[in-house]
Short mmCIF file of C-alpha atoms in Angstrom, two decimals:
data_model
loop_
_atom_site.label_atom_id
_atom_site.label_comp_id
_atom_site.label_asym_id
_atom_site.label_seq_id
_atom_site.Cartn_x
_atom_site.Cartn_y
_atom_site.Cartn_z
CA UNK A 16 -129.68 128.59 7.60
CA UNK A 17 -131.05 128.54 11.47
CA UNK A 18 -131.59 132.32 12.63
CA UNK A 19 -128.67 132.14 14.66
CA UNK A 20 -126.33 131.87 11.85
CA UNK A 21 -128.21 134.17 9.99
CA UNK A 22 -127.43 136.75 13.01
CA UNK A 23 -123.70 135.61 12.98
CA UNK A 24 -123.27 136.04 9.46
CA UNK A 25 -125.17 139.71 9.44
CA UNK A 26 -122.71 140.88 13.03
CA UNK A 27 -119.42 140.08 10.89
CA UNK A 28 -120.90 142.20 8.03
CA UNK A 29 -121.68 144.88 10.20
CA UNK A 30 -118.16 145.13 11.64
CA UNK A 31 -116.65 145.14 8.73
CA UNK A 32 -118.29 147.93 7.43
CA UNK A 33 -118.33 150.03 10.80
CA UNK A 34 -116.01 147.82 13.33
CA UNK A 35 -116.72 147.20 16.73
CA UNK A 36 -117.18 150.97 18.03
CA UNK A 37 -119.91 151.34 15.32
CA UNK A 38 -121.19 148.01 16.02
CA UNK A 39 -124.91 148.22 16.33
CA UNK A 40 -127.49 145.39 17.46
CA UNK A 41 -130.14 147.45 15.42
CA UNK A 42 -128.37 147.47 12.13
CA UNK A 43 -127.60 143.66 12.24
CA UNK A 44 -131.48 143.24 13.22
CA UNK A 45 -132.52 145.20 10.08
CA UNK A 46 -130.19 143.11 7.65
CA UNK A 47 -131.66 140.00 9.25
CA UNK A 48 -135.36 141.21 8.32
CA UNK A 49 -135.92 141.02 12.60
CA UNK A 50 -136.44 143.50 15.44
CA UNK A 51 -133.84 144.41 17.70
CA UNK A 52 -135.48 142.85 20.45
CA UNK A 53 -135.45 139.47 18.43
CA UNK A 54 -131.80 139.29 18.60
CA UNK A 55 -132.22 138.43 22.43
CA UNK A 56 -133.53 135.40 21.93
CA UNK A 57 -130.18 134.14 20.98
CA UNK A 58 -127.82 136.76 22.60
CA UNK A 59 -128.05 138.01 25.67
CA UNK A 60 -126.63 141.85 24.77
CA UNK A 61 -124.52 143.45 21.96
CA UNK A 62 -120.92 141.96 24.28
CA UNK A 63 -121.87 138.58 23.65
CA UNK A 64 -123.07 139.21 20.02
CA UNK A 65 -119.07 140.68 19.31
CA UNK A 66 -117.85 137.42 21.26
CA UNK A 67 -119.90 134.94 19.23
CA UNK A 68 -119.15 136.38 15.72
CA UNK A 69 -115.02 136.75 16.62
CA UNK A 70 -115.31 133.33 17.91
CA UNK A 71 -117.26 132.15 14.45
CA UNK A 72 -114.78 134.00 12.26
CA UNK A 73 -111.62 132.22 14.62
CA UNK A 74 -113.41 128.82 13.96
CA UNK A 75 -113.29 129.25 10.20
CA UNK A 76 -109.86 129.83 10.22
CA UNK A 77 -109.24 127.10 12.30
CA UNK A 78 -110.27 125.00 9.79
CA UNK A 79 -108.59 126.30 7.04
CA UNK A 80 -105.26 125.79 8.78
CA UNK A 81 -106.24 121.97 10.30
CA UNK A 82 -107.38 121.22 6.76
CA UNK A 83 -103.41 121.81 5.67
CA UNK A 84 -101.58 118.09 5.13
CA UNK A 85 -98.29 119.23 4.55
CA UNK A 86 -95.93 116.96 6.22
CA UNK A 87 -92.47 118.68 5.99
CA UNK A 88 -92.27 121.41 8.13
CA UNK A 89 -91.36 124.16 6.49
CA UNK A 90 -93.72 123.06 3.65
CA UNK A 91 -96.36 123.44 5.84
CA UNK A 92 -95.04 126.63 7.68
CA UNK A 93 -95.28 127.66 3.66
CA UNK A 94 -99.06 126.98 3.08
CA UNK A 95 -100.48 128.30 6.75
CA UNK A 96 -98.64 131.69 5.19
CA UNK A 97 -100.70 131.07 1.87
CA UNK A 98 -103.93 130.62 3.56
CA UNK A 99 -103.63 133.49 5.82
CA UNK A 100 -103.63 135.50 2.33
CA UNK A 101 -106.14 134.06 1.25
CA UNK A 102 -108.45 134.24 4.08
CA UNK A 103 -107.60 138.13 3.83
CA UNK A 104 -108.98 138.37 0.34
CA UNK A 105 -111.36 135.36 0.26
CA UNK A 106 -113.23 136.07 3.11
CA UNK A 107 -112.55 139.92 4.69
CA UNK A 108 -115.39 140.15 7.17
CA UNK A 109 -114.43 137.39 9.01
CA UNK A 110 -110.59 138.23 8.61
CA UNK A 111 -111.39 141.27 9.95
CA UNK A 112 -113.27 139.63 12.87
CA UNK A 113 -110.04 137.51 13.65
CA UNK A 114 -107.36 139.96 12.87
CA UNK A 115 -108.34 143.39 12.75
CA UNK A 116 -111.45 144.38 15.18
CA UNK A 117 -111.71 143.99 19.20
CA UNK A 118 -114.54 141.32 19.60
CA UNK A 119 -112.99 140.15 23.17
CA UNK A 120 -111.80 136.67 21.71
CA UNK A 121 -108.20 137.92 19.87
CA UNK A 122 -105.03 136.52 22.14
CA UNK A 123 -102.79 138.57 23.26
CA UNK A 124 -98.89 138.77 23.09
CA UNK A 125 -97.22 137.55 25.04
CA UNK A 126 -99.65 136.12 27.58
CA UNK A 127 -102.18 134.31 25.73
CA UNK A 128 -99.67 132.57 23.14
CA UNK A 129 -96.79 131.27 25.74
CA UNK A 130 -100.15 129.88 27.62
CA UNK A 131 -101.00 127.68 23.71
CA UNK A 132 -104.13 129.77 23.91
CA UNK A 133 -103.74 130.26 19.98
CA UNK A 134 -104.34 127.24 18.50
CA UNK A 135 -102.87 128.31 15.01
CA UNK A 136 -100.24 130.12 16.58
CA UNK A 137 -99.58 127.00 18.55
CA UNK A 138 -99.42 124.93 15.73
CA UNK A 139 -96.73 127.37 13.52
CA UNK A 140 -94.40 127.93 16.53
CA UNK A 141 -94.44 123.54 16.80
CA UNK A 142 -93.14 123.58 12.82
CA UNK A 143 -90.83 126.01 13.76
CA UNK A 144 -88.86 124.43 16.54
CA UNK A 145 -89.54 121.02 14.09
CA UNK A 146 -87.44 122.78 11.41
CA UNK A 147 -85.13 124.20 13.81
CA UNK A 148 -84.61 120.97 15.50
CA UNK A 149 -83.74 119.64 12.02
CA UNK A 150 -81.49 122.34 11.33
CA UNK A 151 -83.55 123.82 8.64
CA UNK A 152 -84.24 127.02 10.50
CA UNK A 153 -81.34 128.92 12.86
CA UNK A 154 -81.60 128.38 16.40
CA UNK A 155 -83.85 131.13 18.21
CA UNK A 156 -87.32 131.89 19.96
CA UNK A 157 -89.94 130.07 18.05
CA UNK A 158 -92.50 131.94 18.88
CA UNK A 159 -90.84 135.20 18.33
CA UNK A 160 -90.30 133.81 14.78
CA UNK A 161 -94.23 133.00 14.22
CA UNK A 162 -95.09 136.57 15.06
CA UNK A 163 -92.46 137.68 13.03
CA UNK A 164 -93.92 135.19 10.47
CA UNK A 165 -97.43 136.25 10.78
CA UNK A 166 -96.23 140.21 10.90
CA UNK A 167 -94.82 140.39 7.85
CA UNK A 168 -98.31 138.29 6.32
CA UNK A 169 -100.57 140.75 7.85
CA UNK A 170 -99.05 144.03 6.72
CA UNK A 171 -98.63 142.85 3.08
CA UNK A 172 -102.63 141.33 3.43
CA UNK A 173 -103.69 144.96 4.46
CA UNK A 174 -101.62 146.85 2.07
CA UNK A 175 -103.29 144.64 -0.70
CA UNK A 176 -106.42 145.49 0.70
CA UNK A 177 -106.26 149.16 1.00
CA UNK A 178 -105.45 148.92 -2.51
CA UNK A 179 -101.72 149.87 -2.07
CA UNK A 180 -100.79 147.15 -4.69
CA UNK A 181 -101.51 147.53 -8.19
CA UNK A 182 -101.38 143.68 -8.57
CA UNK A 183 -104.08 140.81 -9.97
CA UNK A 184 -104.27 138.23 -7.54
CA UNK A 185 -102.32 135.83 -9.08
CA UNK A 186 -99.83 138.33 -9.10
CA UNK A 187 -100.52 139.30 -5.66
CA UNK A 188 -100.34 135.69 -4.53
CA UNK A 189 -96.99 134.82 -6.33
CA UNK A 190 -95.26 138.00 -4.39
CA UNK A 191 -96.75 136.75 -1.42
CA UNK A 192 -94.88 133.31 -2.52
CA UNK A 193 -91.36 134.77 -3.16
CA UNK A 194 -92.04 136.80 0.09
CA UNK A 195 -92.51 133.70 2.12
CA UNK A 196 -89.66 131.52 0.38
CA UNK A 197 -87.50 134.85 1.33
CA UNK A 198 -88.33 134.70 4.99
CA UNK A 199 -87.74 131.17 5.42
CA UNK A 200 -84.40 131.64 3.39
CA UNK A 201 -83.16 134.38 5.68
CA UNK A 202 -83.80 132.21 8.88
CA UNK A 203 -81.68 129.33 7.71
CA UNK A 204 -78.27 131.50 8.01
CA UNK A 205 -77.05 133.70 9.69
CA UNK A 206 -77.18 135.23 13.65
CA UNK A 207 -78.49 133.02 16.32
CA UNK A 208 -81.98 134.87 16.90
CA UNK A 209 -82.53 135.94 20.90
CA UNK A 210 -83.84 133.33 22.55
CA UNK A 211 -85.50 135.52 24.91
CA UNK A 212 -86.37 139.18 24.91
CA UNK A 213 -84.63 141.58 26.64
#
């Protein structure tokens, strides 16, 4: 592993155990086995450091998502759900990096998103208006249904994590299943959602 990475890896420990306040250039340095002032070789001050690990953690679950070949839509609306969860438990730190802690790369609603500048986001609000198109979903703002989506995800992700379920993962995972299947469900009757806030 070049030293780079080995920086990388050590900044998304670091703000997962003390998040971006705590963040310090110094502590990373010391799990690297490296000076402080080594870390400058590669980044330029403790900003850019925070950028380049949230933009590390983002690419990983990138490719967890683009590495999805579900071809229905709402099959595949289904598994991004799944491997949000399991990014939460597999990998925290750089959950936590994408999700969770101010690093400067996170998007913003609803700027950033009606722009595509989430590509994941981008990508669940297209199977959306797929399955809406085919009539499997209602009729409504797509992307005001993937934040919904990816609301509901991320509290039950952090109430599993702050140990607010007394649950196994497989146990964890099959609620997070029959919570999915019941979101999807709801969506295909009922009220037109707003196509628009208000």
């Amino acid at each position: 592993m070049s030293p780079k990475q080995r920086i990388l890896d050590s900044a998304l420990n670091e703000l997962a155990r003390v998040g971006a306040q705590g963040f310090s250039l110094r502590a990373v340095a010391v799990a690297v086995g490296i000076t402080p002032m080594a870390i400058y070789r590669y980044f330029s001050n403790r900003e850019e450091l925070l950028f380049a690990a949230g933009e590390a953690a983002f690419a990983i679950w990138l490719r967890r998502v683009e590495a999805i070949k579900e071809q229905g839509a709402l099959n595949w609306l289904r598994k991004v759900g799944q491997a949000y969860i399991e990014f939460a438990l597999d990998e925290p730190a750089h959950f936590d990096a994408c999700f969770v802690l101010r690093t400067r790369v996170e998007r913003l609603y609803p700027t950033d998103f009606e722009a595509g500048l989430s590509p994941v986001i981008t990508m669940v609000t297209e199977r959306i208006a797929i399955a809406q198109a085919e009539s499997r979903l209602r009729a409504g703002n797509a992307l005001e249904f993937a934040l919904f989506y990816w609301a509901e995800l991320h509290g039950l992700a952090l109430l599993h994590r702050s140990g607010r379920f007394a649950m196994e993962r497989p146990a964890f995972l099959a609620l997070i299943n029959r919570s999915i299947d019941r979101m999807l469900n709801d969506a295909t009757a009922g009220e037109e959602t707003p196509s628009s806030s208000s």
